[in-house]
Short mmCIF file of C-alpha atoms in Angstrom, two decimals:
data_model
loop_
_atom_site.label_atom_id
_atom_site.label_comp_id
_atom_site.label_asym_id
_atom_site.label_seq_id
_atom_site.Cartn_x
_atom_site.Cartn_y
_atom_site.Cartn_z
CA MET A 1 -35.89 1.07 -9.55
CA SER A 2 -37.90 -1.87 -10.83
CA ALA A 3 -41.18 -2.73 -9.17
CA ARG A 4 -40.58 -6.49 -9.31
CA SER A 5 -42.08 -8.40 -6.41
CA ALA A 6 -39.68 -8.61 -3.48
CA ASN A 7 -41.11 -12.05 -2.73
CA ALA A 8 -39.83 -13.38 -6.06
CA LEU A 9 -36.19 -12.58 -5.48
CA ASP A 10 -33.06 -14.34 -6.58
CA VAL A 11 -30.73 -12.26 -4.40
CA LEU A 12 -31.16 -10.16 -1.26
CA ILE A 13 -28.22 -7.81 -0.67
CA VAL A 14 -27.97 -6.16 2.72
CA GLY A 15 -25.94 -2.96 2.50
CA ALA A 16 -26.01 -0.19 -0.11
CA GLY A 17 -22.36 0.77 0.17
CA ALA A 18 -19.56 0.30 -2.33
CA ALA A 19 -19.43 -3.51 -2.22
CA GLY A 20 -23.19 -4.01 -2.02
CA MET A 21 -24.00 -1.73 -4.97
CA MET A 22 -21.19 -3.25 -7.03
CA CYS A 23 -22.53 -6.74 -6.36
CA ALA A 24 -26.11 -5.66 -7.10
CA GLY A 25 -25.17 -4.15 -10.43
CA GLU A 26 -23.33 -7.29 -11.49
CA ALA A 27 -26.08 -9.66 -10.36
CA GLY A 28 -28.71 -7.51 -12.06
CA ARG A 29 -26.68 -7.47 -15.27
CA ARG A 30 -26.80 -11.27 -15.21
CA GLY A 31 -30.60 -11.14 -15.12
CA ARG A 32 -30.90 -11.91 -11.43
CA ARG A 33 -33.84 -10.42 -9.53
CA VAL A 34 -32.16 -8.35 -6.84
CA LEU A 35 -33.32 -6.37 -3.82
CA VAL A 36 -30.86 -4.15 -1.91
CA VAL A 37 -31.83 -3.18 1.64
CA ASP A 38 -30.07 -0.60 3.82
CA HIS A 39 -31.01 1.18 7.04
CA ALA A 40 -29.41 4.41 5.77
CA ARG A 41 -31.51 7.07 4.05
CA ALA A 42 -29.12 7.38 1.09
CA PRO A 43 -26.85 4.89 -0.68
CA GLY A 44 -23.06 5.07 -0.74
CA GLU A 45 -22.55 7.46 2.17
CA LYS A 46 -18.93 6.38 2.75
CA ILE A 47 -18.25 6.88 -0.94
CA ARG A 48 -19.76 10.36 -0.80
CA ILE A 49 -17.52 11.61 2.05
CA SER A 50 -14.34 9.83 1.00
CA GLY A 51 -11.29 11.57 -0.38
CA GLY A 52 -12.45 14.98 0.76
CA GLY A 53 -15.62 14.53 -1.29
CA ARG A 54 -13.78 13.36 -4.42
CA CYS A 55 -13.49 9.64 -3.62
CA ASN A 56 -10.09 7.95 -3.81
CA PHE A 57 -11.79 5.16 -5.75
CA THR A 58 -8.80 2.87 -6.39
CA ASN A 59 -5.02 2.65 -6.47
CA THR A 60 -2.94 1.79 -9.52
CA GLY A 61 -0.60 -0.36 -7.42
CA THR A 62 -3.23 -2.58 -5.81
CA SER A 63 -2.01 -6.09 -4.97
CA PRO A 64 -2.50 -8.55 -2.08
CA ALA A 65 0.64 -7.03 -0.51
CA ASN A 66 -1.42 -3.92 0.32
CA PHE A 67 -3.83 -5.80 2.58
CA LEU A 68 -3.88 -7.11 6.15
CA GLY A 69 -5.74 -9.98 7.77
CA GLU A 70 -5.05 -13.45 9.06
CA ASN A 71 -4.73 -14.52 5.41
CA PRO A 72 -4.37 -11.48 3.14
CA ARG A 73 -3.60 -13.81 0.20
CA PHE A 74 -7.30 -14.66 0.24
CA SER A 75 -7.82 -11.41 -1.67
CA THR A 76 -5.72 -12.60 -4.63
CA SER A 77 -8.47 -14.26 -6.66
CA ALA A 78 -10.96 -11.38 -6.57
CA LEU A 79 -8.28 -8.72 -7.11
CA ARG A 80 -6.92 -10.54 -10.14
CA ARG A 81 -10.30 -11.26 -11.68
CA TYR A 82 -11.56 -7.70 -11.25
CA THR A 83 -8.61 -5.33 -11.23
CA GLN A 84 -8.10 -1.64 -10.61
CA GLY A 85 -7.80 -1.30 -14.40
CA ASP A 86 -11.23 -2.85 -14.81
CA PHE A 87 -12.76 -0.32 -12.46
CA VAL A 88 -10.97 2.59 -14.11
CA ARG A 89 -12.40 1.51 -17.46
CA ARG A 90 -15.83 1.44 -15.87
CA VAL A 91 -15.32 4.97 -14.59
CA ASP A 92 -14.17 6.07 -18.04
CA ARG A 93 -17.25 4.56 -19.69
CA ALA A 94 -19.39 6.56 -17.28
CA GLY A 95 -17.65 9.74 -18.44
CA ILE A 96 -16.20 10.50 -15.00
CA ALA A 97 -13.01 12.56 -15.19
CA TRP A 98 -10.29 11.58 -12.73
CA HIS A 99 -6.71 12.35 -11.79
CA GLU A 100 -3.83 10.57 -10.08
CA LYS A 101 -2.27 11.95 -6.92
CA THR A 102 0.76 10.61 -5.10
CA LEU A 103 1.39 6.90 -4.57
CA GLY A 104 -1.02 5.75 -7.28
CA GLN A 105 -4.16 7.20 -5.70
CA LEU A 106 -6.97 7.97 -8.18
CA PHE A 107 -9.62 10.61 -7.43
CA CYS A 108 -12.64 12.05 -9.23
CA ASP A 109 -11.95 15.48 -10.68
CA GLU A 110 -15.36 16.71 -9.57
CA SER A 111 -17.36 14.76 -6.99
CA ALA A 112 -17.55 11.41 -5.24
CA LYS A 113 -21.29 11.54 -5.97
CA GLN A 114 -20.42 10.65 -9.55
CA ILE A 115 -19.27 7.21 -8.40
CA VAL A 116 -22.51 6.72 -6.48
CA ARG A 117 -24.53 7.73 -9.54
CA MET A 118 -22.54 5.36 -11.74
CA LEU A 119 -23.28 2.44 -9.43
CA MET A 120 -26.94 3.46 -9.17
CA ASP A 121 -27.17 3.63 -12.97
CA ASP A 122 -25.70 0.13 -13.22
CA MET A 123 -28.27 -1.18 -10.76
CA ARG A 124 -31.10 0.58 -12.53
CA ALA A 125 -29.99 -0.94 -15.85
CA GLY A 126 -30.14 -4.37 -14.22
CA GLY A 127 -33.61 -3.85 -12.77
CA VAL A 128 -32.36 -3.88 -9.18
CA GLU A 129 -34.84 -2.75 -6.54
CA MET A 130 -33.68 -0.83 -3.48
CA LYS A 131 -35.25 -0.19 -0.09
CA LEU A 132 -33.61 2.48 2.06
CA GLY A 133 -34.34 3.35 5.68
CA VAL A 134 -35.22 -0.30 6.29
CA LEU A 135 -33.67 -2.75 8.77
CA ILE A 136 -33.47 -6.53 8.73
CA ASP A 137 -35.38 -7.55 11.85
CA ARG A 138 -34.77 -11.27 11.32
CA LEU A 139 -32.79 -13.39 8.89
CA GLU A 140 -33.07 -17.15 8.93
CA ARG A 141 -32.46 -20.21 6.83
CA THR A 142 -35.58 -21.76 5.29
CA GLY A 143 -35.14 -24.93 3.26
CA GLU A 144 -32.69 -24.16 0.48
CA GLY A 145 -32.97 -20.40 0.82
CA PHE A 146 -33.41 -17.57 3.30
CA GLU A 147 -36.27 -15.56 4.74
CA ALA A 148 -35.85 -11.99 5.96
CA ARG A 149 -38.38 -9.97 7.90
CA LEU A 150 -37.90 -6.25 7.25
CA SER A 151 -38.66 -3.36 9.57
CA ASP A 152 -41.31 -2.11 7.14
CA GLY A 153 -43.30 -5.27 7.91
CA SER A 154 -42.58 -7.08 4.67
CA VAL A 155 -41.08 -10.55 4.39
CA VAL A 156 -38.73 -11.45 1.53
CA ARG A 157 -37.34 -14.80 0.47
CA ALA A 158 -34.34 -15.51 -1.69
CA PRO A 159 -32.00 -18.43 -2.39
CA SER A 160 -29.00 -16.07 -2.05
CA VAL A 161 -28.21 -13.44 0.58
CA VAL A 162 -25.17 -11.17 0.36
CA ILE A 163 -24.02 -9.37 3.52
CA ALA A 164 -22.33 -6.09 2.58
CA THR A 165 -22.90 -4.00 5.70
CA GLY A 166 -19.24 -3.22 6.39
CA GLY A 167 -17.62 -2.97 9.81
CA LYS A 168 -17.93 -0.74 12.85
CA SER A 169 -16.06 2.32 11.59
CA ILE A 170 -17.80 5.72 11.71
CA PRO A 171 -20.89 4.75 13.75
CA LYS A 172 -22.40 8.23 13.28
CA MET A 173 -23.00 7.14 9.68
CA GLY A 174 -24.85 4.08 10.90
CA ALA A 175 -22.01 1.56 10.98
CA THR A 176 -22.67 -1.46 13.19
CA GLY A 177 -21.31 -4.94 13.78
CA TRP A 178 -24.43 -6.55 12.29
CA ALA A 179 -22.43 -8.58 9.75
CA TYR A 180 -20.55 -10.21 12.60
CA GLU A 181 -23.81 -11.05 14.36
CA VAL A 182 -25.08 -12.79 11.21
CA ALA A 183 -21.82 -14.71 10.90
CA ARG A 184 -22.04 -15.96 14.48
CA GLN A 185 -25.72 -16.83 13.96
CA PHE A 186 -24.60 -19.27 11.28
CA GLY A 187 -21.70 -20.60 13.32
CA LEU A 188 -18.95 -18.73 11.47
CA ARG A 189 -15.77 -17.47 13.11
CA VAL A 190 -15.13 -13.73 13.34
CA THR A 191 -11.56 -12.61 13.91
CA ASP A 192 -10.78 -9.92 16.48
CA THR A 193 -11.82 -6.51 15.25
CA ARG A 194 -10.43 -3.05 16.02
CA PRO A 195 -10.32 0.43 14.48
CA ALA A 196 -7.81 0.89 11.64
CA LEU A 197 -6.61 3.82 9.55
CA VAL A 198 -7.20 5.93 12.64
CA PRO A 199 -5.34 8.70 14.54
CA LEU A 200 -3.36 7.61 17.60
CA THR A 201 -3.64 9.22 21.04
CA PHE A 202 -1.19 10.00 23.87
CA GLU A 203 -1.52 10.04 27.66
CA ALA A 204 -2.23 13.38 29.37
CA GLY A 205 1.35 14.07 30.52
CA LEU A 206 2.85 13.63 27.07
CA LEU A 207 0.00 15.59 25.51
CA GLU A 208 0.73 18.53 27.79
CA GLN A 209 4.40 18.35 26.82
CA LEU A 210 3.58 18.28 23.11
CA LYS A 211 0.70 20.77 23.27
CA PRO A 212 2.65 23.53 21.43
CA LEU A 213 3.06 21.18 18.46
CA ALA A 214 -0.65 20.86 17.64
CA GLY A 215 -1.06 21.65 13.96
CA VAL A 216 2.58 21.03 13.02
CA ALA A 217 2.98 18.74 10.00
CA VAL A 218 6.12 16.98 8.77
CA ASP A 219 7.04 14.32 6.26
CA ALA A 220 7.85 11.28 8.34
CA VAL A 221 8.61 7.59 8.32
CA ALA A 222 6.48 5.70 10.84
CA GLN A 223 7.25 2.16 11.95
CA ALA A 224 5.36 -0.34 14.11
CA GLY A 225 5.38 -4.12 13.97
CA GLU A 226 5.93 -5.14 10.36
CA GLY A 227 4.65 -1.82 9.01
CA ARG A 228 6.74 1.04 7.67
CA PHE A 229 5.26 4.06 5.87
CA ALA A 230 6.80 7.27 4.53
CA GLU A 231 4.07 9.92 4.33
CA ALA A 232 2.92 13.11 6.05
CA MET A 233 2.37 13.22 9.82
CA LEU A 234 0.38 15.75 11.86
CA PHE A 235 0.56 16.61 15.57
CA THR A 236 -2.93 17.05 17.04
CA HIS A 237 -4.47 18.01 20.38
CA ARG A 238 -5.00 14.29 21.05
CA GLY A 239 -1.80 12.80 19.63
CA LEU A 240 -0.78 12.08 16.06
CA SER A 241 -2.62 11.88 12.74
CA GLY A 242 -1.87 12.25 9.03
CA PRO A 243 -1.41 9.53 6.39
CA ALA A 244 1.75 8.02 7.93
CA ILE A 245 -0.01 7.56 11.28
CA LEU A 246 -3.27 6.28 9.78
CA GLN A 247 -1.26 3.70 7.85
CA ILE A 248 0.80 2.56 10.83
CA SER A 249 -2.28 2.35 13.06
CA SER A 250 -3.25 -0.84 11.22
CA TYR A 251 0.00 -2.44 12.38
CA TRP A 252 0.18 -0.91 15.85
CA LYS A 253 -1.12 -2.87 18.83
CA GLU A 254 -2.05 -1.41 22.19
CA GLY A 255 0.94 -1.38 24.54
CA ASP A 256 3.46 -1.25 21.70
CA PRO A 257 5.57 1.76 20.72
CA ILE A 258 5.90 3.39 17.32
CA THR A 259 9.14 4.82 15.96
CA LEU A 260 9.19 8.02 13.94
CA ALA A 261 11.76 9.64 11.69
CA MET A 262 10.72 13.28 11.35
CA ALA A 263 13.50 14.32 8.96
CA PRO A 264 13.79 11.17 6.86
CA GLY A 265 16.73 10.96 4.50
CA GLN A 266 18.65 13.60 6.41
CA ASP A 267 21.74 13.05 8.58
CA VAL A 268 20.73 15.31 11.45
CA PHE A 269 23.99 14.71 13.34
CA ALA A 270 26.11 15.70 10.32
CA ARG A 271 24.08 18.86 9.71
CA LEU A 272 24.28 19.93 13.36
CA LYS A 273 28.01 19.15 13.43
CA THR A 274 28.54 21.35 10.37
CA ALA A 275 26.40 24.11 11.88
CA LYS A 276 28.43 23.91 15.09
CA ASP A 277 31.71 24.24 13.21
CA GLU A 278 30.45 27.17 11.13
CA ASN A 279 28.56 29.09 13.84
CA GLY A 280 28.76 27.54 17.28
CA LYS A 281 27.16 30.57 18.91
CA GLN A 282 23.71 29.92 17.47
CA ALA A 283 21.08 28.32 19.68
CA VAL A 284 20.49 24.60 19.31
CA HIS A 285 16.83 25.03 18.38
CA THR A 286 17.80 27.58 15.73
CA ALA A 287 20.07 25.08 14.03
CA LEU A 288 17.43 22.34 14.32
CA ALA A 289 14.87 24.68 12.77
CA GLN A 290 16.85 24.46 9.53
CA ILE A 291 15.93 20.76 9.46
CA VAL A 292 12.43 20.50 10.97
CA PRO A 293 9.65 23.07 11.64
CA ARG A 294 10.65 25.61 14.28
CA ARG A 295 8.08 24.55 16.88
CA LEU A 296 9.23 20.95 16.56
CA ALA A 297 12.87 22.05 16.80
CA GLU A 298 12.13 23.93 20.03
CA SER A 299 10.25 20.94 21.45
CA VAL A 300 13.01 18.46 20.63
CA ALA A 301 15.72 20.73 22.07
CA ALA A 302 13.73 21.24 25.27
CA ARG A 303 12.99 17.52 25.61
CA GLU A 304 16.68 16.71 25.24
CA GLY A 305 17.74 19.44 27.64
CA ALA A 306 19.71 21.18 24.89
CA ALA A 307 18.74 24.79 25.52
CA GLY A 308 22.16 26.36 25.08
CA LYS A 309 24.45 27.06 22.17
CA LEU A 310 25.68 24.49 19.66
CA ALA A 311 29.27 25.05 20.74
CA GLU A 312 28.35 23.75 24.21
CA LEU A 313 27.20 20.35 22.94
CA SER A 314 29.44 17.31 22.55
CA ASP A 315 29.14 14.94 19.61
CA LYS A 316 27.31 12.55 21.96
CA ARG A 317 24.66 15.20 22.64
CA LEU A 318 24.37 15.97 18.94
CA ARG A 319 23.79 12.27 18.23
CA ALA A 320 21.10 12.25 20.91
CA LEU A 321 19.36 15.08 19.07
CA ASP A 322 19.66 13.08 15.86
CA ALA A 323 17.96 10.13 17.56
CA ALA A 324 15.26 12.42 18.99
CA VAL A 325 14.41 13.60 15.48
CA ASN A 326 14.89 10.46 13.39
CA GLY A 327 14.44 7.73 15.96
CA TRP A 328 11.75 9.07 18.26
CA THR A 329 10.12 6.10 19.96
CA VAL A 330 6.82 6.90 21.60
CA LYS A 331 4.04 4.74 23.04
CA PRO A 332 0.47 5.75 22.17
CA VAL A 333 -2.16 4.86 24.75
CA GLY A 334 -4.85 4.21 22.19
CA SER A 335 -6.59 5.48 19.08
CA GLU A 336 -9.52 7.77 18.40
CA GLY A 337 -11.58 4.63 17.91
CA TYR A 338 -14.31 3.74 15.48
CA ARG A 339 -15.58 7.33 15.64
CA THR A 340 -12.91 8.45 13.17
CA ALA A 341 -11.49 5.14 11.90
CA GLU A 342 -11.75 4.80 8.13
CA VAL A 343 -12.06 1.01 8.29
CA THR A 344 -12.35 -1.94 10.65
CA LEU A 345 -9.45 -4.35 10.94
CA GLY A 346 -10.55 -8.00 11.22
CA GLY A 347 -13.94 -9.49 10.44
CA ILE A 348 -15.42 -12.64 8.93
CA ASP A 349 -12.75 -15.34 8.92
CA THR A 350 -11.67 -15.86 5.30
CA ALA A 351 -11.20 -19.58 6.01
CA VAL A 352 -14.99 -19.99 5.96
CA LEU A 353 -15.35 -18.32 2.54
CA ASP A 354 -14.70 -19.42 -1.02
CA GLN A 355 -12.10 -16.99 -2.39
CA THR A 356 -13.54 -17.17 -5.92
CA THR A 357 -17.18 -16.42 -5.06
CA MET A 358 -17.09 -14.99 -1.51
CA ALA A 359 -19.69 -17.62 -0.59
CA VAL A 360 -19.78 -19.30 2.81
CA LYS A 361 -18.62 -22.86 2.31
CA SER A 362 -20.88 -24.34 4.99
CA VAL A 363 -24.02 -22.28 4.25
CA PRO A 364 -24.98 -22.45 0.55
CA GLY A 365 -26.32 -19.16 -0.75
CA LEU A 366 -24.79 -16.94 1.94
CA PHE A 367 -22.08 -14.44 0.92
CA PHE A 368 -19.95 -11.85 2.75
CA ILE A 369 -18.15 -9.07 0.88
CA GLY A 370 -16.25 -5.83 1.43
CA GLU A 371 -15.18 -4.49 4.80
CA ALA A 372 -17.14 -7.12 6.73
CA VAL A 373 -14.51 -9.68 5.70
CA ASP A 374 -11.12 -10.04 7.41
CA ILE A 375 -9.35 -8.22 4.58
CA THR A 376 -8.24 -4.65 5.28
CA GLY A 377 -6.36 -2.44 2.85
CA TRP A 378 -3.87 0.34 3.31
CA LEU A 379 -4.90 3.97 3.04
CA GLY A 380 -5.04 5.18 -0.56
CA GLY A 381 -7.94 3.57 -2.44
CA TYR A 382 -7.14 -0.04 -1.62
CA ASN A 383 -10.25 -0.66 0.48
CA PHE A 384 -12.50 0.64 -2.28
CA GLN A 385 -10.79 -1.68 -4.74
CA TRP A 386 -11.44 -4.59 -2.37
CA ALA A 387 -15.11 -3.53 -2.28
CA TRP A 388 -15.28 -3.46 -6.09
CA SER A 389 -13.41 -6.76 -6.52
CA SER A 390 -15.19 -8.74 -3.80
CA GLY A 391 -18.58 -7.29 -4.84
CA TRP A 392 -17.89 -8.20 -8.47
CA ALA A 393 -16.86 -11.75 -7.50
CA ALA A 394 -20.03 -12.34 -5.50
CA GLY A 395 -22.11 -10.72 -8.24
CA GLN A 396 -20.99 -13.42 -10.67
CA ALA A 397 -22.09 -16.20 -8.35
CA CYS A 398 -25.08 -15.13 -6.25
#
């Protein structure tokens, strides 16, 4: 990186993740003198581990409808001005091969590290300087700019500061709530935060009952609040996981139930009725095992007290089995928390930010971007696209 003096900065960016590096590259391209600071030892760690190491870097269907927050429409300006197509073209220019999986998800053919290198190359081309393994010990307003004292003993000053440190998810990678502390320092509201895109957990009694199902996966439709997702679901030793559950976790609130259809699109009652008419001597769980995995069939039959033969069950009992499969309502006791959450729901109140620039309206020169803001995307590349779009927007203005 460039050896420009850190004391002659135009922009200080705190956070070398997706949003921070995107912003740095854009600001550097505009001729701004930029320093990026991060307490991590390597840039883009969340990028590196994402998508099984291949980075689900965007989604072809990205729109404000794929985001949550007190005002998800806030995302409209940035998403429209820097689209998923814009980022794909950037990836193409870098010579990174990619492929599309289900539901519009785009992944690198080879390695997520290619995305990190692309962003690093963009920063290098713009003369951006980077300091890793360094903390911000103090950040304060000075005149028309800001002064930051770094943990390496240096002091930097800049008229613009961009906070791109993300949320609290995956603390073992160094995630903290520092962005929220900075917001409160400057009198800005932070909405309630909680883990999102995270597995859900059950109480001990239910876990014991469902213990034989650990490792069983089904296609499912999960519903909670205003959310409804049709994707894969996995039973675990702690509760439920898989894409359908991670998605619905963003809509689920503690104390509320979720409803699951574990054979979506199938009329379980009709199939059991037909099986009863054709071979009433077969065991209930055997007939159910033609519809759902055998271990799940056995669990459902046992839970409904249907251990006998099909011929012994009335239509009412068959309908109860249908409801147990495609209308199972269960109440999680919690989630696995920030330890495994992919993102943080909530964050810097969008009402305090300019949607075009991501700048704080009441504190000239201060910007918040990416996951730190109260904009949270669905699973499937949406949160990366928000990082690219919000980082790009701030990079045009800082």
